[in-house]
Amino acid sequence: MKKFLCILFALAFFAGAGFASSFKTNATVYVSVKSTSLKSGAGFFSKKSGTVSYGDQMTVLESNSKKSRVRLSSNPSVSGWISNGNLTSKKITKSSSSSVNASSNELALAGKGFSEEAEKAFKSSNGNLNYAEVDEIEKITVSDSELSAFISEGHLKGGE
């Protein structure tokens, strides 16, 4: 089971990397995940400079194959780096209420190009797989301060 999960995670990682592409400067993009941080630099360990939410409209200032530096259209003082996998060029319109009418699982699937029907079809053709462990791992969150302490205690450098 562990071997299968490792292979599954590796495939998901490489599939996600394959979908990553850069955006043109001055392009309008939208946040395609429930919520994510903007970072002060393009590196994984860069400090958080803001938070954006599903459907937020942004302008691309510069972009590479993995990340883009963007500015929030509704508040130009908010800018930073974000993973290209969290962006889409397709217009996302928020509902009239400020809430999103989709679960975080639905947003994650949509961001990866899956639909609920596609997930059900996969599960039905692979019914002997146990998704409980994956669901438990997905619940784990690490705060910026915990990540910073881990980097410091482990004497890790880089991350850019």
Coordinates of N, CA and C in Angstrom, one line a residue:
M1 N 0.8 -1.2 0.0 CA 0.0 0.0 0.0 C 0.9 1.3 0.0
K2 N 1.9 1.2 0.8 CA 2.8 2.4 0.9 C 3.5 2.7 -0.4
K3 N 3.9 1.6 -1.1 CA 4.6 1.7 -2.4 C 3.6 2.3 -3.4
F4 N 2.3 1.9 -3.4 CA 1.3 2.4 -4.3 C 1.1 3.9 -4.0
L5 N 1.0 4.3 -2.8 CA 0.8 5.7 -2.4 C 2.0 6.6 -2.9
C6 N 3.2 6.1 -2.7 CA 4.4 6.8 -3.2 C 4.4 7.0 -4.7
I7 N 4.0 6.0 -5.4 CA 3.9 6.1 -6.8 C 2.8 7.1 -7.2
L8 N 1.7 7.0 -6.5 CA 0.5 7.9 -6.8 C 1.0 9.4 -6.6
F9 N 1.6 9.7 -5.5 CA 2.1 11.0 -5.2 C 3.1 11.5 -6.2
A10 N 4.0 10.6 -6.6 CA 5.0 11.0 -7.6 C 4.3 11.3 -8.9
L11 N 3.4 10.5 -9.3 CA 2.6 10.8 -10.6 C 1.9 12.1 -10.5
A12 N 1.2 12.4 -9.4 CA 0.5 13.6 -9.2 C 1.5 14.8 -9.3
F13 N 2.7 14.7 -8.7 CA 3.6 15.8 -8.7 C 4.1 16.1 -10.1
F14 N 4.5 15.0 -10.8 CA 5.0 15.2 -12.2 C 3.9 15.7 -13.1
A15 N 2.6 15.2 -12.9 CA 1.5 15.7 -13.7 C 1.3 17.1 -13.5
G16 N 1.3 17.6 -12.2 CA 1.2 19.0 -11.9 C 2.3 19.8 -12.5
A17 N 3.5 19.3 -12.5 CA 4.6 20.1 -13.1 C 4.4 20.2 -14.6
G18 N 3.8 19.2 -15.2 CA 3.6 19.3 -16.6 C 2.6 20.3 -17.0
F19 N 1.6 20.6 -16.2 CA 0.6 21.6 -16.4 C 1.1 23.0 -16.2
A20 N 2.2 23.2 -15.5 CA 2.7 24.5 -15.2 C 3.1 25.2 -16.5
S21 N 2.8 26.4 -16.6 CA 3.2 27.2 -17.8 C 3.3 28.6 -17.3
S22 N 4.1 29.4 -18.1 CA 4.2 30.8 -17.7 C 3.1 31.6 -18.3
F23 N 2.8 32.8 -17.8 CA 1.8 33.7 -18.3 C 2.5 34.9 -18.8
K24 N 1.9 35.5 -19.8 CA 2.4 36.7 -20.4 C 2.3 37.9 -19.5
T25 N 3.3 38.8 -19.5 CA 3.3 40.0 -18.7 C 2.1 40.8 -19.1
N26 N 1.5 41.4 -18.0 CA 0.3 42.2 -18.1 C -1.0 41.4 -18.4
A27 N -0.9 40.1 -18.4 CA -2.1 39.2 -18.6 C -2.9 39.3 -17.4
T28 N -4.2 39.2 -17.5 CA -5.2 39.1 -16.4 C -5.3 37.6 -16.1
V29 N -5.2 37.3 -14.8 CA -5.3 35.9 -14.3 C -6.2 35.9 -13.1
Y30 N -6.7 34.7 -12.7 CA -7.6 34.5 -11.6 C -7.1 33.4 -10.7
V31 N -7.3 33.6 -9.4 CA -6.9 32.5 -8.4 C -7.9 31.4 -8.6
S32 N -7.3 30.2 -8.7 CA -8.2 29.0 -9.0 C -8.2 28.0 -7.8
V33 N -7.7 28.5 -6.7 CA -7.8 27.6 -5.4 C -8.5 28.4 -4.4
K34 N -8.9 27.7 -3.3 CA -9.7 28.4 -2.3 C -9.0 29.6 -1.7
S35 N -7.8 29.4 -1.3 CA -7.0 30.5 -0.7 C -5.5 30.1 -0.8
T36 N -4.7 31.1 -1.0 CA -3.2 30.8 -1.1 C -2.4 32.1 -0.7
S37 N -1.2 31.9 -0.4 CA -0.4 33.0 0.0 C 0.4 33.6 -1.2
L38 N 0.6 34.9 -1.2 CA 1.5 35.5 -2.1 C 2.9 35.6 -1.3
K39 N 4.0 35.4 -2.0 CA 5.3 35.4 -1.3 C 6.1 36.6 -1.8
S40 N 7.1 37.0 -0.9 CA 7.9 38.2 -1.3 C 8.9 37.8 -2.4
G41 N 9.2 36.5 -2.6 CA 10.1 36.1 -3.6 C 9.6 34.8 -4.2
A42 N 10.3 34.3 -5.2 CA 9.8 33.1 -6.0 C 10.2 31.8 -5.3
G43 N 11.0 31.9 -4.2 CA 11.4 30.7 -3.5 C 10.3 30.2 -2.6
F44 N 10.4 28.9 -2.3 CA 9.4 28.2 -1.4 C 9.4 28.8 0.0
F45 N 10.6 29.1 0.5 CA 10.7 29.6 1.8 C 10.7 31.1 2.0
S46 N 10.3 31.8 0.9 CA 10.1 33.3 0.9 C 9.0 33.6 1.9
K47 N 9.1 34.8 2.5 CA 8.1 35.3 3.5 C 6.8 35.6 2.8
K48 N 5.7 35.4 3.5 CA 4.4 35.7 3.0 C 4.2 37.2 2.9
S49 N 3.6 37.7 1.8 CA 3.4 39.1 1.6 C 1.9 39.4 1.5
G50 N 1.1 38.4 1.5 CA -0.4 38.6 1.3 C -1.1 37.3 1.1
T51 N -2.4 37.4 1.1 CA -3.2 36.2 0.9 C -4.3 36.6 -0.2
V52 N -4.5 35.6 -1.1 CA -5.6 35.8 -2.1 C -6.5 34.6 -2.1
S53 N -7.7 34.9 -2.6 CA -8.8 33.8 -2.5 C -9.3 33.5 -3.9
Y54 N -10.1 32.4 -4.0 CA -10.7 31.9 -5.2 C -11.4 33.1 -5.9
G55 N -11.0 33.2 -7.2 CA -11.7 34.2 -8.1 C -11.0 35.6 -8.1
D56 N -10.1 35.8 -7.2 CA -9.4 37.2 -7.2 C -8.8 37.4 -8.5
Q57 N -9.0 38.6 -9.1 CA -8.4 39.0 -10.3 C -7.0 39.6 -10.1
M58 N -6.0 39.2 -10.9 CA -4.7 39.8 -10.7 C -4.1 40.1 -12.1
T59 N -3.1 40.9 -12.1 CA -2.3 41.2 -13.3 C -0.9 40.6 -13.1
V60 N -0.4 40.0 -14.2 CA 0.9 39.4 -14.1 C 2.0 40.4 -14.4
L61 N 2.9 40.5 -13.5 CA 4.0 41.5 -13.6 C 5.3 40.8 -14.3
E62 N 5.5 39.6 -13.9 CA 6.5 38.7 -14.6 C 6.2 37.3 -14.3
S63 N 6.8 36.4 -15.1 CA 6.4 35.0 -15.0 C 7.5 34.1 -15.5
N64 N 7.6 32.9 -14.8 CA 8.5 31.9 -15.3 C 7.7 30.6 -15.4
S65 N 8.3 29.4 -15.6 CA 7.6 28.2 -15.8 C 6.9 27.7 -14.5
K66 N 7.3 28.2 -13.4 CA 6.7 27.7 -12.1 C 5.9 28.7 -11.4
K67 N 6.4 30.0 -11.4 CA 5.7 31.0 -10.6 C 5.6 32.3 -11.3
S68 N 4.6 33.1 -10.9 CA 4.4 34.4 -11.5 C 4.4 35.5 -10.4
R69 N 4.9 36.7 -10.7 CA 4.8 37.8 -9.8 C 3.6 38.6 -10.2
V70 N 2.6 38.8 -9.3 CA 1.3 39.3 -9.7 C 1.0 40.5 -8.8
R71 N 0.0 41.3 -9.2 CA -0.6 42.4 -8.4 C -2.1 42.2 -8.4
L72 N -2.7 42.3 -7.2 CA -4.1 42.2 -7.0 C -4.8 43.4 -7.7
S73 N -5.7 43.1 -8.6 CA -6.4 44.2 -9.3 C -7.3 45.1 -8.4
S74 N -7.9 44.5 -7.4 CA -8.8 45.3 -6.5 C -8.0 46.1 -5.4
N75 N -6.7 45.7 -5.3 CA -5.8 46.5 -4.3 C -4.4 46.4 -4.8
P76 N -4.0 47.3 -5.7 CA -2.7 47.3 -6.3 C -1.5 47.3 -5.4
S77 N -1.8 47.6 -4.1 CA -0.6 47.6 -3.1 C -0.3 46.2 -2.7
V78 N -1.2 45.2 -3.0 CA -0.9 43.8 -2.7 C -0.3 43.1 -3.9
S79 N 0.9 42.6 -3.8 CA 1.6 41.9 -4.9 C 2.5 40.9 -4.3
G80 N 2.9 40.0 -5.1 CA 3.9 38.9 -4.7 C 3.9 37.8 -5.7
W81 N 4.6 36.8 -5.3 CA 4.8 35.6 -6.2 C 3.8 34.5 -5.8
I82 N 3.3 33.8 -6.8 CA 2.4 32.7 -6.6 C 2.7 31.6 -7.6
S83 N 2.4 30.4 -7.2 CA 2.6 29.2 -8.1 C 1.6 29.3 -9.3
N84 N 2.1 29.1 -10.5 CA 1.3 29.1 -11.7 C 0.1 28.1 -11.6
G85 N 0.3 27.0 -10.8 CA -0.7 26.0 -10.7 C -1.9 26.5 -9.9
N86 N -1.8 27.7 -9.3 CA -2.9 28.3 -8.5 C -3.6 29.4 -9.3
L87 N -3.2 29.5 -10.6 CA -3.8 30.6 -11.4 C -4.4 30.0 -12.7
T88 N -5.4 30.7 -13.2 CA -6.0 30.4 -14.5 C -6.2 31.7 -15.3
S89 N -6.2 31.6 -16.6 CA -6.5 32.7 -17.4 C -8.0 32.8 -17.7
K90 N -8.7 31.7 -17.4 CA -10.1 31.7 -17.6 C -10.8 32.5 -16.5
K91 N -11.7 33.4 -16.9 CA -12.4 34.3 -16.0 C -13.2 33.5 -15.0
I92 N -13.0 33.8 -13.7 CA -13.8 33.2 -12.6 C -14.7 34.4 -12.0
T93 N -15.9 34.1 -12.0 CA -16.9 35.1 -11.5 C -17.4 34.6 -10.1
K94 N -17.2 35.4 -9.1 CA -17.7 35.1 -7.8 C -19.2 35.3 -7.8
S95 N -19.9 34.6 -6.9 CA -21.3 34.8 -6.8 C -21.5 36.1 -6.1
S96 N -22.8 36.6 -6.1 CA -23.1 37.9 -5.5 C -22.8 37.9 -4.0
S97 N -22.9 36.7 -3.3 CA -22.4 36.7 -1.9 C -20.9 36.6 -1.9
S98 N -20.3 36.8 -0.8 CA -18.9 36.8 -0.7 C -18.3 35.4 -0.5
S99 N -19.2 34.4 -0.4 CA -18.8 33.0 -0.2 C -18.7 32.3 -1.5
V100 N -17.8 31.3 -1.5 CA -17.7 30.4 -2.7 C -18.6 29.2 -2.5
N101 N -19.3 28.9 -3.5 CA -20.3 27.8 -3.4 C -19.7 26.5 -3.8
A102 N -18.5 26.2 -3.4 CA -17.8 24.9 -3.7 C -17.0 24.5 -2.5
S103 N -16.9 23.2 -2.3 CA -16.0 22.8 -1.2 C -14.6 22.9 -1.6
S104 N -13.7 22.8 -0.6 CA -12.2 22.8 -0.9 C -11.8 21.7 -1.8
N105 N -12.5 20.5 -1.6 CA -12.2 19.3 -2.5 C -12.6 19.6 -3.9
E106 N -13.8 20.2 -4.1 CA -14.2 20.5 -5.4 C -13.3 21.5 -6.1
L107 N -12.8 22.5 -5.4 CA -11.9 23.5 -5.9 C -10.6 22.9 -6.3
A108 N -10.1 22.0 -5.4 CA -8.8 21.3 -5.7 C -9.0 20.5 -7.0
L109 N -10.0 19.7 -7.1 CA -10.3 18.9 -8.3 C -10.4 19.8 -9.5
A110 N -11.1 20.9 -9.4 CA -11.3 21.8 -10.6 C -10.0 22.4 -11.0
G111 N -9.1 22.7 -10.0 CA -7.8 23.3 -10.3 C -6.9 22.3 -11.0
K112 N -7.1 21.0 -10.9 CA -6.3 20.0 -11.5 C -7.0 19.4 -12.7
G113 N -8.2 19.9 -13.1 CA -8.9 19.5 -14.3 C -9.8 18.3 -14.1
F114 N -10.0 17.9 -12.8 CA -10.9 16.8 -12.5 C -12.3 17.3 -12.3
S115 N -13.3 16.5 -12.5 CA -14.7 16.8 -12.1 C -15.1 15.7 -11.1
E116 N -16.2 15.9 -10.4 CA -16.7 15.0 -9.4 C -16.9 13.6 -10.2
E117 N -17.5 13.7 -11.4 CA -17.8 12.5 -12.2 C -16.5 11.8 -12.5
A118 N -15.4 12.5 -12.9 CA -14.2 11.8 -13.2 C -13.6 11.1 -12.0
E119 N -13.7 11.7 -10.9 CA -13.2 11.1 -9.6 C -14.0 9.9 -9.3
K120 N -15.3 10.0 -9.4 CA -16.1 8.8 -9.1 C -15.8 7.6 -10.1
A121 N -15.6 7.9 -11.3 CA -15.3 6.9 -12.3 C -13.9 6.2 -12.0
F122 N -13.0 7.0 -11.5 CA -11.7 6.5 -11.1 C -11.8 5.6 -9.9
K123 N -12.6 6.1 -8.9 CA -12.8 5.3 -7.7 C -13.5 4.0 -8.0
S124 N -14.5 4.0 -8.9 CA -15.3 2.8 -9.2 C -14.4 1.8 -10.0
S125 N -13.5 2.2 -10.8 CA -12.6 1.3 -11.5 C -11.4 0.8 -10.7
N126 N -11.2 1.5 -9.5 CA -10.1 1.1 -8.6 C -10.7 1.0 -7.2
G127 N -11.8 0.3 -7.1 CA -12.5 0.2 -5.8 C -11.8 -0.4 -4.7
N128 N -10.7 -1.2 -4.9 CA -10.0 -1.8 -3.8 C -9.0 -0.9 -3.2
L129 N -8.8 0.4 -3.6 CA -7.9 1.3 -3.1 C -8.5 2.0 -1.8
N130 N -7.6 2.2 -0.8 CA -8.0 2.8 0.4 C -7.6 4.3 0.4
Y131 N -8.5 5.2 0.4 CA -8.2 6.6 0.3 C -8.2 7.3 1.6
A132 N -8.4 6.6 2.7 CA -8.5 7.1 4.1 C -7.1 7.7 4.5
E133 N -6.0 7.1 4.2 CA -4.7 7.6 4.5 C -4.4 8.9 3.7
V134 N -4.8 8.9 2.5 CA -4.5 10.1 1.7 C -5.4 11.3 2.3
D135 N -6.6 11.0 2.6 CA -7.5 12.0 3.2 C -6.9 12.5 4.5
E136 N -6.3 11.7 5.3 CA -5.7 12.1 6.6 C -4.5 13.0 6.3
I137 N -3.6 12.6 5.3 CA -2.5 13.4 5.0 C -2.9 14.8 4.5
E138 N -3.9 14.8 3.7 CA -4.4 16.1 3.2 C -4.9 17.1 4.3
K139 N -5.2 16.6 5.4 CA -5.7 17.4 6.5 C -4.6 18.1 7.3
I140 N -3.4 17.6 7.1 CA -2.2 18.2 7.8 C -1.9 19.6 7.2
T141 N -1.8 20.5 8.1 CA -1.4 21.9 7.7 C -0.2 22.3 8.6
V142 N 0.7 23.1 8.0 CA 1.9 23.6 8.7 C 1.9 25.1 8.6
S143 N 1.9 25.8 9.7 CA 1.9 27.3 9.7 C 3.3 27.8 9.2
D144 N 3.4 29.1 8.8 CA 4.6 29.7 8.4 C 5.6 29.6 9.5
S145 N 5.2 29.9 10.8 CA 6.1 29.9 11.9 C 6.7 28.5 12.2
E146 N 5.8 27.4 12.0 CA 6.3 26.0 12.2 C 7.3 25.7 11.1
L147 N 7.0 26.1 9.9 CA 8.0 25.9 8.8 C 9.3 26.6 9.0
S148 N 9.2 27.8 9.4 CA 10.4 28.6 9.7 C 11.2 27.9 10.8
A149 N 10.6 27.4 11.9 CA 11.3 26.8 12.9 C 12.0 25.5 12.4
F150 N 11.3 24.7 11.6 CA 11.8 23.5 11.0 C 13.1 23.8 10.2
I151 N 13.0 24.9 9.4 CA 14.2 25.2 8.6 C 15.3 25.6 9.4
S152 N 15.1 26.4 10.4 CA 16.1 26.9 11.3 C 16.7 25.7 12.1
E153 N 15.9 24.9 12.7 CA 16.4 23.8 13.6 C 17.2 22.8 12.7
G154 N 16.8 22.6 11.5 CA 17.4 21.6 10.6 C 18.6 22.2 9.8
H155 N 18.9 23.5 10.1 CA 20.0 24.2 9.4 C 19.9 24.1 7.9
L156 N 18.7 24.3 7.4 CA 18.4 24.2 6.0 C 18.7 25.6 5.4
K157 N 19.2 25.6 4.2 CA 19.4 26.8 3.5 C 18.8 26.8 2.1
G158 N 18.6 27.9 1.5 CA 18.1 27.9 0.1 C 16.6 27.9 0.1
G159 N 16.0 27.1 -0.8 CA 14.6 27.0 -1.0 C 14.2 28.0 -2.1
E160 N 15.1 28.7 -2.6 CA 14.8 29.6 -3.7 C 14.7 28.9 -5.0

